Structures are given as C-alpha cells and as structure tokens.
Tab-separated table of C-alpha atoms (C1' of nucleotides) and ligand atoms in Angstrom:
chain	number	residue	atom	x	y	z
G	1	MET	CA	-1.824	2.700	0.019
G	2	PHE	CA	-1.608	2.676	-3.707
G	3	GLN	CA	-4.026	3.738	-6.359
G	4	GLN	CA	-2.653	2.654	-9.664
G	5	ILE	CA	-4.174	3.668	-12.912
G	6	LYS	CA	-2.859	1.329	-15.506
G	7	THR	CA	-3.987	1.663	-19.066
G	8	MET	CA	-2.880	-0.049	-22.228
G	9	PHE	CA	-0.475	2.712	-23.304
G	10	SER	CA	1.518	5.383	-21.522
G	11	LYS	CA	0.051	8.864	-21.350
G	12	SER	CA	2.681	10.008	-23.833
G	13	CYS	CA	1.593	7.321	-26.219
G	14	GLU	CA	-2.072	8.176	-25.846
G	15	TYR	CA	-1.267	11.791	-26.640
G	16	ALA	CA	0.894	10.749	-29.573
G	17	ILE	CA	-1.848	8.669	-31.146
G	18	LYS	CA	-4.407	11.402	-30.652
G	19	ALA	CA	-2.050	14.038	-32.078
G	20	MET	CA	-1.205	11.933	-35.107
G	21	ILE	CA	-4.869	11.376	-35.867
G	22	PHE	CA	-5.553	15.062	-35.298
G	23	VAL	CA	-2.818	16.243	-37.645
G	24	ALA	CA	-3.699	13.583	-40.206
G	25	GLN	CA	-7.204	15.001	-40.387
G	26	LYS	CA	-5.932	18.533	-40.890
G	27	SER	CA	-3.192	17.547	-43.294
G	28	LYS	CA	-5.548	16.637	-46.048
G	29	GLU	CA	-5.058	19.943	-47.787
G	30	GLU	CA	-1.517	20.948	-47.098
G	31	GLN	CA	-2.444	22.566	-43.824
G	32	ARG	CA	0.114	22.864	-41.072
G	33	VAL	CA	-0.974	22.552	-37.490
G	34	GLY	CA	0.656	24.388	-34.605
G	35	ILE	CA	1.447	22.808	-31.282
G	36	LYS	CA	-1.117	24.951	-29.493
G	37	GLU	CA	-3.876	23.788	-31.776
G	38	ILE	CA	-2.790	20.183	-31.391
G	39	ALA	CA	-2.707	20.426	-27.612
G	40	LYS	CA	-6.133	22.021	-27.503
G	41	GLY	CA	-7.632	19.611	-29.975
G	42	THR	CA	-6.445	16.613	-28.011
G	43	ASP	CA	-6.779	17.739	-24.389
G	44	ALA	CA	-3.074	17.485	-23.789
G	45	PRO	CA	-0.728	19.797	-21.885
G	46	GLU	CA	0.934	21.990	-24.471
G	47	HIS	CA	4.593	21.717	-23.522
G	48	PHE	CA	4.361	18.051	-22.817
G	49	MET	CA	2.758	17.488	-26.177
G	50	ALA	CA	5.512	19.573	-27.765
G	51	LYS	CA	8.082	17.090	-26.502
G	52	ILE	CA	6.113	14.217	-27.906
G	53	MET	CA	5.762	15.909	-31.281
G	54	GLN	CA	9.497	16.572	-31.384
G	55	ASP	CA	10.012	12.926	-30.687
G	56	LEU	CA	7.644	11.808	-33.418
G	57	SER	CA	9.319	14.250	-35.771
G	58	ARG	CA	12.803	12.993	-34.922
G	59	ARG	CA	11.561	9.510	-35.617
G	60	LYS	CA	10.232	10.620	-38.998
G	61	LEU	CA	6.608	9.826	-38.328
G	62	ILE	CA	5.598	13.395	-39.034
G	63	HIS	CA	7.002	16.500	-40.739
G	64	SER	CA	7.476	19.890	-39.190
G	65	ALA	CA	8.409	23.385	-40.278
G	66	LYS	CA	9.692	26.198	-38.111
G	67	GLY	CA	8.859	29.862	-38.381
G	68	PRO	CA	5.730	31.674	-39.489
G	69	ASN	CA	3.188	29.429	-41.145
G	70	GLY	CA	5.142	26.587	-39.657
G	71	GLY	CA	3.747	23.632	-37.802
G	72	PHE	CA	3.314	19.923	-38.119
G	73	TYR	CA	2.020	18.196	-41.193
G	74	MET	CA	1.953	14.850	-42.952
G	75	ASP	CA	2.654	13.801	-46.470
G	76	ALA	CA	1.151	10.791	-48.183
G	77	SER	CA	3.821	8.452	-46.865
G	78	ASP	CA	3.324	9.669	-43.296
G	79	LEU	CA	-0.316	8.691	-43.590
G	80	LYS	CA	0.759	5.131	-44.202
G	81	ASN	CA	1.973	4.848	-40.631
G	82	SER	CA	-0.085	2.655	-38.366
G	83	ILE	CA	-1.014	2.895	-34.709
G	84	ALA	CA	1.661	0.270	-34.190
G	85	ASP	CA	4.321	2.569	-35.635
G	86	ILE	CA	3.348	5.276	-33.188
G	87	VAL	CA	3.291	2.906	-30.248
G	88	LYS	CA	6.693	1.531	-31.183
G	89	ALA	CA	8.117	5.046	-31.474
G	90	ILE	CA	6.854	6.175	-28.084
G	91	ASP	CA	6.408	3.127	-25.851
G	92	GLY	CA	8.874	0.895	-27.631
G	93	ASP	CA	8.206	-2.661	-28.632
G	94	THR	CA	7.550	-3.995	-25.173
G	95	ILE	CA	4.052	-5.128	-26.067
G	96	TYR	CA	5.689	-7.216	-28.763
G	97	LYS	CA	8.401	-8.757	-26.674
G	98	ASP	CA	7.812	-8.495	-22.957
G	99	CYS	CA	6.420	-11.168	-20.683
G	100	VAL	CA	3.045	-10.190	-19.261
G	101	LEU	CA	4.204	-11.181	-15.778
G	102	GLY	CA	7.577	-9.498	-16.101
G	103	LEU	CA	9.876	-12.491	-16.561
G	104	LYS	CA	13.228	-11.507	-18.005
G	105	GLU	CA	12.443	-13.345	-21.191
G	106	CYS	CA	9.169	-14.247	-22.798
G	107	SER	CA	9.715	-17.558	-24.515
G	108	GLU	CA	8.056	-20.836	-25.328
G	109	LYS	CA	10.947	-22.593	-23.633
G	110	ASN	CA	10.495	-20.826	-20.303
G	111	PRO	CA	6.903	-19.712	-20.389
G	112	CYS	CA	5.254	-18.022	-17.432
G	113	PRO	CA	1.922	-19.493	-16.328
G	114	VAL	CA	-0.099	-17.111	-18.463
G	115	HIS	CA	2.121	-17.160	-21.535
G	116	PHE	CA	-0.081	-19.242	-23.779
G	117	GLU	CA	-3.278	-17.563	-22.644
G	118	PHE	CA	-1.912	-14.158	-23.534
G	119	LYS	CA	-0.244	-15.229	-26.727
G	120	GLU	CA	-3.471	-15.138	-28.678
G	121	ILE	CA	-4.629	-11.867	-27.119
G	122	LYS	CA	-1.347	-10.190	-27.925
G	123	LYS	CA	-1.422	-11.511	-31.463
G	124	ASN	CA	-4.836	-9.962	-32.065
G	125	LEU	CA	-3.828	-6.718	-30.432
G	126	ILE	CA	-0.732	-6.439	-32.580
G	127	LYS	CA	-2.606	-7.341	-35.735
G	128	MET	CA	-5.143	-4.644	-34.996
G	129	ILE	CA	-2.698	-1.830	-34.356
G	130	GLU	CA	-0.676	-2.803	-37.396
G	131	ASN	CA	-3.644	-2.900	-39.719
G	132	ASN	CA	-4.988	0.487	-38.714
G	133	THR	CA	-3.141	3.198	-40.605
G	134	LEU	CA	-3.701	6.922	-40.240
G	135	ALA	CA	-5.020	7.017	-43.788
G	136	ALA	CA	-7.626	4.449	-42.844
G	137	PHE	CA	-8.654	6.537	-39.869
G	138	ASN	CA	-8.887	9.615	-42.017
G	139	GLU	CA	-11.587	8.069	-44.117
G	140	LYS	CA	-13.472	6.686	-41.183
G	141	LEU	CA	-13.319	9.884	-39.198
G	142	ASP	CA	-14.696	12.120	-41.903
G	143	SER	CA	-18.064	10.912	-40.789
G	144	GLY	CA	-17.538	13.056	-37.696
G	145	LYS	CA	-18.661	10.318	-35.388
G	146	PHE	CA	-15.462	10.116	-33.394
G	147	PHE	CA	-13.879	12.283	-30.747
G	148	LEU	CA	-10.406	13.176	-29.561
G	149	ARG	CA	-11.575	15.076	-26.505
G	150	ASN	CA	-14.581	15.185	-24.224
G	151	LYS	CA	-14.965	17.269	-21.134
A	1	MET	CA	14.397	11.811	-24.011
A	2	PHE	CA	12.145	9.165	-22.696
A	3	GLN	CA	12.358	5.419	-22.672
A	4	GLN	CA	9.051	4.126	-21.501
A	5	ILE	CA	8.515	0.547	-20.561
A	6	LYS	CA	4.840	-0.040	-20.701
A	7	THR	CA	3.484	-3.464	-20.025
A	8	MET	CA	-0.030	-4.741	-19.671
A	9	PHE	CA	-0.064	-4.603	-15.861
A	10	SER	CA	1.725	-2.583	-13.213
A	11	LYS	CA	4.751	-4.118	-11.528
A	12	SER	CA	2.686	-4.511	-8.360
A	13	CYS	CA	0.085	-6.408	-10.304
A	14	GLU	CA	2.643	-8.654	-11.967
A	15	TYR	CA	4.059	-9.491	-8.556
A	16	ALA	CA	0.570	-10.060	-7.177
A	17	ILE	CA	-0.359	-12.531	-9.889
A	18	LYS	CA	2.913	-14.383	-9.520
A	19	ALA	CA	2.568	-14.493	-5.738
A	20	MET	CA	-0.996	-15.744	-5.893
A	21	ILE	CA	-0.018	-18.518	-8.265
A	22	PHE	CA	2.999	-19.329	-6.101
A	23	VAL	CA	0.978	-19.587	-2.897
A	24	ALA	CA	-1.809	-21.476	-4.646
A	25	GLN	CA	0.695	-24.142	-5.622
A	26	LYS	CA	2.012	-24.473	-2.076
A	27	SER	CA	-1.419	-24.315	-0.483
A	28	LYS	CA	-2.474	-27.632	-1.773
A	29	GLU	CA	-1.660	-29.322	1.505
A	30	GLU	CA	-2.381	-26.767	4.168
A	31	GLN	CA	1.065	-25.276	3.861
A	32	ARG	CA	1.660	-21.680	4.808
A	33	VAL	CA	4.149	-19.661	2.866
A	34	GLY	CA	6.276	-16.875	4.354
A	35	ILE	CA	6.873	-13.561	2.666
A	36	LYS	CA	10.572	-14.344	2.184
A	37	GLU	CA	9.794	-17.526	0.351
A	38	ILE	CA	7.221	-15.783	-1.810
A	39	ALA	CA	9.621	-12.980	-2.698
A	40	LYS	CA	12.360	-15.424	-3.600
A	41	GLY	CA	10.072	-17.686	-5.544
A	42	THR	CA	8.796	-14.838	-7.672
A	43	ASP	CA	11.845	-12.612	-8.099
A	44	ALA	CA	10.258	-9.748	-6.238
A	45	PRO	CA	11.705	-7.347	-3.666
A	46	GLU	CA	10.712	-8.690	-0.273
A	47	HIS	CA	9.332	-5.594	1.416
A	48	PHE	CA	7.547	-4.435	-1.661
A	49	MET	CA	5.966	-7.825	-2.025
A	50	ALA	CA	4.972	-7.695	1.640
A	51	LYS	CA	2.929	-4.577	0.934
A	52	ILE	CA	1.216	-6.255	-1.961
A	53	MET	CA	0.413	-9.338	0.090
A	54	GLN	CA	-1.066	-7.167	2.840
A	55	ASP	CA	-3.193	-5.533	0.211
A	56	LEU	CA	-4.377	-8.835	-1.209
A	57	SER	CA	-5.087	-10.034	2.297
A	58	ARG	CA	-7.059	-6.902	3.184
A	59	ARG	CA	-9.068	-7.467	0.052
A	60	LYS	CA	-9.766	-11.056	1.093
A	61	LEU	CA	-8.076	-12.705	-1.839
A	62	ILE	CA	-5.764	-14.638	0.419
A	63	HIS	CA	-5.508	-15.654	4.069
A	64	SER	CA	-2.665	-14.936	6.417
A	65	ALA	CA	-1.579	-15.906	9.912
A	66	LYS	CA	0.879	-14.112	12.134
A	67	GLY	CA	3.393	-15.663	14.464
A	68	PRO	CA	5.407	-18.875	14.286
A	69	ASN	CA	4.240	-21.224	11.557
A	70	GLY	CA	2.369	-18.244	10.169
A	71	GLY	CA	2.352	-17.109	6.599
A	72	PHE	CA	0.028	-16.832	3.657
A	73	TYR	CA	-2.276	-19.559	2.486
A	74	MET	CA	-5.421	-20.192	0.501
A	75	ASP	CA	-8.543	-22.109	1.177
A	76	ALA	CA	-10.762	-23.692	-1.440
A	77	SER	CA	-12.739	-20.517	-1.979
A	78	ASP	CA	-9.568	-18.439	-2.451
A	79	LEU	CA	-8.585	-20.765	-5.246
A	80	LYS	CA	-11.728	-19.783	-7.084
A	81	ASN	CA	-10.351	-16.294	-7.618
A	82	SER	CA	-9.358	-15.456	-11.148
A	83	ILE	CA	-6.565	-13.387	-12.629
A	84	ALA	CA	-9.214	-10.737	-13.124
A	85	ASP	CA	-9.933	-10.605	-9.403
A	86	ILE	CA	-6.255	-10.002	-8.703
A	87	VAL	CA	-5.972	-7.347	-11.388
A	88	LYS	CA	-9.048	-5.572	-10.088
A	89	ALA	CA	-7.712	-5.659	-6.529
A	90	ILE	CA	-4.339	-4.186	-7.474
A	91	ASP	CA	-4.696	-2.161	-10.666
A	92	GLY	CA	-8.387	-1.446	-10.335
A	93	ASP	CA	-10.947	-1.858	-13.064
A	94	THR	CA	-9.374	0.576	-15.502
A	95	ILE	CA	-8.949	-2.074	-18.159
A	96	TYR	CA	-12.667	-2.606	-17.920
A	97	LYS	CA	-13.757	0.998	-18.036
A	98	ASP	CA	-11.070	3.310	-19.324
A	99	CYS	CA	-10.727	4.665	-22.819
A	100	VAL	CA	-7.615	3.370	-24.554
A	101	LEU	CA	-6.732	6.905	-25.639
A	102	GLY	CA	-7.487	8.442	-22.273
A	103	LEU	CA	-10.779	10.204	-22.955
A	104	LYS	CA	-12.656	11.054	-19.779
A	105	GLU	CA	-15.360	8.582	-20.681
A	106	CYS	CA	-15.292	5.495	-22.829
A	107	SER	CA	-18.702	5.267	-24.432
A	108	GLU	CA	-20.453	4.306	-27.611
A	109	LYS	CA	-21.977	7.754	-27.702
A	110	ASN	CA	-18.643	9.573	-27.657
A	111	PRO	CA	-16.222	6.991	-28.950
A	112	CYS	CA	-12.587	7.793	-29.577
A	113	PRO	CA	-11.244	6.818	-33.007
A	114	VAL	CA	-10.009	3.444	-31.814
A	115	HIS	CA	-12.957	2.577	-29.605
A	116	PHE	CA	-14.549	-0.042	-31.806
A	117	GLU	CA	-11.248	-1.568	-32.824
A	118	PHE	CA	-10.277	-2.106	-29.204
A	119	LYS	CA	-13.679	-3.181	-28.040
A	120	GLU	CA	-13.203	-6.701	-29.322
A	121	ILE	CA	-9.645	-6.978	-28.047
A	122	LYS	CA	-10.641	-5.835	-24.586
A	123	LYS	CA	-13.558	-8.229	-24.542
A	124	ASN	CA	-11.270	-11.162	-25.252
A	125	LEU	CA	-8.720	-9.996	-22.731
A	126	ILE	CA	-11.341	-9.679	-20.027
A	127	LYS	CA	-12.892	-13.009	-20.869
A	128	MET	CA	-9.498	-14.647	-20.592
A	129	ILE	CA	-8.520	-13.216	-17.233
A	130	GLU	CA	-11.944	-13.974	-15.842
A	131	ASN	CA	-11.954	-17.571	-16.995
A	132	ASN	CA	-8.552	-18.399	-15.579
A	133	THR	CA	-8.872	-19.184	-11.899
A	134	LEU	CA	-6.034	-20.062	-9.583
A	135	ALA	CA	-7.449	-23.551	-9.247
A	136	ALA	CA	-7.249	-23.969	-12.999
A	137	PHE	CA	-3.623	-22.849	-12.935
A	138	ASN	CA	-2.863	-25.253	-10.164
A	139	GLU	CA	-3.778	-28.206	-12.301
A	140	LYS	CA	-1.979	-26.925	-15.325
A	141	LEU	CA	1.167	-26.043	-13.431
A	142	ASP	CA	1.604	-29.384	-11.792
A	143	SER	CA	3.162	-30.482	-15.025
A	144	GLY	CA	6.124	-28.293	-14.035
A	145	LYS	CA	6.337	-26.748	-17.450
A	146	PHE	CA	5.830	-23.168	-16.295
A	147	PHE	CA	8.021	-20.655	-14.532
A	148	LEU	CA	7.606	-17.762	-12.148
A	149	ARG	CA	11.215	-16.637	-12.356
A	150	ASN	CA	14.128	-16.887	-14.723
A	151	LYS	CA	17.499	-15.256	-14.320
F	1	DA	C1'	5.331	-14.847	31.664
F	2	DT	C1'	8.989	-14.881	28.132
F	3	DA	C1'	11.186	-15.340	23.908
F	4	DA	C1'	10.831	-16.228	19.183
F	5	DT	C1'	8.429	-15.788	14.957
F	6	DA	C1'	6.111	-13.638	11.189
F	7	DA	C1'	2.733	-10.538	9.321
F	8	DA	C1'	1.032	-5.538	9.595
F	9	DA	C1'	1.921	-1.010	9.558
F	10	DG	C1'	4.558	3.303	9.245
F	11	DA	C1'	7.927	6.101	7.403
F	12	DT	C1'	11.359	7.159	3.958
F	13	DA	C1'	13.993	6.921	-0.248
F	14	DA	C1'	14.897	6.227	-5.116
F	15	DA	C1'	13.377	6.014	-9.807
F	16	DA	C1'	10.321	6.851	-13.447
F	17	DA	C1'	6.617	9.298	-15.625
F	18	DA	C1'	4.098	13.373	-16.334
F	19	DC	C1'	4.109	18.083	-16.663
F	20	DT	C1'	5.978	23.201	-16.857
F	21	DC	C1'	8.827	27.015	-17.903
F	22	DT	C1'	12.680	29.283	-20.387
F	23	DT	C1'	15.986	29.840	-23.994
F	24	DT	C1'	17.587	28.854	-28.581
F	25	DT	C1'	17.289	28.106	-33.508
F	26	DA	C1'	15.269	28.266	-37.962
F	27	DT	C1'	12.097	30.533	-41.100
F	28	DT	C1'	9.254	34.043	-43.012
F	29	DA	C1'	7.696	38.545	-44.018
F	30	DT	C1'	8.453	43.293	-43.737
N	1	DA	C1'	18.683	43.803	-41.595
N	2	DT	C1'	14.780	43.412	-38.367
N	3	DA	C1'	10.914	41.708	-36.110
N	4	DA	C1'	7.687	38.157	-35.616
N	5	DT	C1'	6.637	33.410	-35.542
N	6	DA	C1'	6.866	28.674	-34.233
N	7	DA	C1'	9.364	24.451	-33.515
N	8	DA	C1'	13.541	22.517	-30.962
N	9	DA	C1'	16.046	22.091	-27.113
N	10	DG	C1'	17.310	22.655	-22.275
N	11	DA	C1'	16.410	22.714	-17.627
N	12	DG	C1'	13.645	22.230	-14.303
N	13	DT	C1'	9.292	20.618	-10.982
N	14	DT	C1'	5.647	17.586	-9.456
N	15	DT	C1'	3.468	13.345	-9.030
N	16	DT	C1'	3.280	8.470	-9.121
N	17	DT	C1'	5.384	4.120	-8.828
N	18	DT	C1'	8.678	1.148	-7.049
N	19	DA	C1'	11.585	-0.153	-3.390
N	20	DT	C1'	13.768	-0.201	1.373
N	21	DC	C1'	14.092	0.109	6.267
N	22	DT	C1'	12.102	0.230	10.954
N	23	DT	C1'	8.647	-0.443	14.446
N	24	DT	C1'	4.473	-2.606	16.034
N	25	DT	C1'	1.131	-6.241	16.728
N	26	DA	C1'	-0.468	-10.878	16.976
N	27	DT	C1'	0.554	-15.723	17.653
N	28	DT	C1'	2.974	-19.731	19.140
N	29	DA	C1'	5.939	-22.476	21.885
N	30	DT	C1'	8.716	-22.812	25.821
W	1	FES	S1	6.697	-15.851	-20.635
W	1	FES	FE1	5.169	-14.603	-19.744
W	1	FES	S2	4.074	-13.989	-21.473
W	1	FES	FE2	5.590	-15.230	-22.372
W	2	FES	S1	-13.814	5.827	-26.138
W	2	FES	FE1	-11.759	5.260	-26.392
W	2	FES	S2	-11.850	3.146	-26.075
W	2	FES	FE2	-13.926	3.713	-25.821
DNA sequence: ATAATAAAAGATAAAAAACTCTTTTATTAT
DNA sequence: ATAATAAAAGAGTTTTTTATCTTTTATTAT
C-alpha cells in the first residue's frame, strides 16, 4: 500500500528556500558561501543541493564565483527576491495556475467543486510568499530565533 | 534539469476527492457505482482508481459491495465525511503536522523562518477542508455548475 | 450447482523525484 | 606555468509515485 508524504513544496524547493535564506544571512558582508557549508547549514544532501544552487544561479536568483574564495553570494538586488520567486524558479507556477483537483484547466467557467473554496486560500498563500522577501527575512532572523535545521 | 509539478495534494488524493464527490452525487438514491463509471466520470486511470477506492473502503470512508449490482456507495454517515477526512486517509496528516520547509519538527520552540507566516495560511486551509463535507457538496453541486472532468 | 458480475488483491511496469558520484571548467594564488 | 580550489556539468542510482495487468474472492441470479 502507499504511504505518501505530501508537503506544500517539493523537497528541492524546500532546500532552495532554506539555502537562499542561509546565503542571504551570510551575504551581509560580502561573504561567499561554499556548497558544503550551505548543505551542512540546511540539512541537505550536498550534491543534490549543488544542483539546486546551479539552477538558482542560472535563473539569476543568486550569484556565484568559481575557484578559490569562490562560492555563492547575493547582492542587494538578489535580496529583493521573495519566497515566491524561489518557488516559481524551482516548482514552477503551478500553485498559481493549477486546479487543486487536477482538472486540465482551472477556471471560473469550468470550476471544480472546490474551486471557490480554494480560491481564497490560494490568494492568501500567494500574497504571503510574494510579500516575504529575503531582505525582510534577514532582519527578522538576526534575532536568532529561527532555525534552518534541527536534528 | 528538473521540471517539477507540485500541487497541493498527491494525484491519488485528487482522484480520491473527485471519486468521493462523484459517488456522493450518485448515492442519493441508493445507487451503487462501479469502478469503471467512477474512473470515467473523474478522468482517472481505472486500475489506479480501483486501488484508491479499496483504500478508502478499508478506511471506512465509503461502502462497497461485490458481485452483480455491486459497486461503491455511501450511507448518510459517509456523507458526513469532509475533504479533510479524505486527505488524511490518502495523504496522511502531513499538512497538519509537517514543517513547510521540511524541518524534522514543526514547533513554536524551534520554528523555521517561515513558520509564523504559514501558520495562519495552514489554519485557514485546514478549517476549510474540515468544514466542507460531502453532504454540503452534494447540495451545492446539484446546481450542475461544477465539473469533475474537462478535456 | 453454475455462470456472470464486480470488487479485492497481487504482481509488475513506467515515470518522476530525490539523491550520489565523477569529470570538467573557471579562477586564484603561488 | 602549475597546483589548488570550488562551482558547473554530466552521468548515473535509488526511491517513491503513478499506472497497468492478472488472478482471486465474494455475491447474485439463473
Ligand atoms: S477548477 Fe479546480 S481549483 Fe479551479
Ligand atoms: S517549523 Fe517550519 S512550518 Fe513550523
């Protein structure tokens, strides 16, 4: 039988958000962060995380430098990215567009039975992830009251 | 590279919700609904849907009868089940308990950076799926303004 | 009793997601 | 120039999810 574990985002996306927050924190003073440090700091498998970072880099959500003293870092404009930007880069915009019950199209014309119930929920969810930028997190997290790993 | 398609529920769970709504509609007058009809009516692969129905049946969310004139059906008490009951049966209670960023524990003591932001969203989501019973859908859907398939 | 029906169960198969290992490329410092 | 570093890219493997096919069991009607 099946044992599904279904969370809001894909594992890749979870890692991506954690990594972005992690690097944002360290990027405050021109520091670069290596993939090993990122993986450790976020409880993610190193090589898998590397792929995700490459992806985020390709999509211009983060900067990277090769060679000694290289690593990942963010500039001021990178810090303006929101959780939504990360989610869109990794999981795509399915939470924006897709029908909750998997109909081919989510529309007001052909709504599934739960369309209107979920409309409001989705609106709030989207608003939240769009309003929360990495810069905003940076401030909040300086208090040290939040965690990216716990074992 | 990856192209994730991440929706709120697993495919199994989407099918389960659709099937439950489908059977609820047909169960109004002691009708039994065969697996073929359910699969067709919900755009789901027949044998896969069969597994899901067995699962729902084992978990007492729906009744079934073998043999001629057999099929799936609901009694009054089955109609009291909510979307939440279906989700819990198929996807488990991860949306209740799990950390959005995948920390081992979701807690106020060790909150991840998005914990408090998502708290409210999750609360609304849970409230919604708990408040929407199949019986409630049945009334609403009689208007014929909702769809379980569209191709 | 027998045949027909339909769900239940079992066993694979295909596809997607998650994860690992190896090689290459760019950069820096010696 | 050379060696060391670290990201990028390539090429897998493993696990989970989704889907299909086959056999069995229970029920009904003849
Ligand atoms: S049609 Fe299903 S959520 Fe819009
Ligand atoms: S700790 Fe992450 S959502 Fe609660």
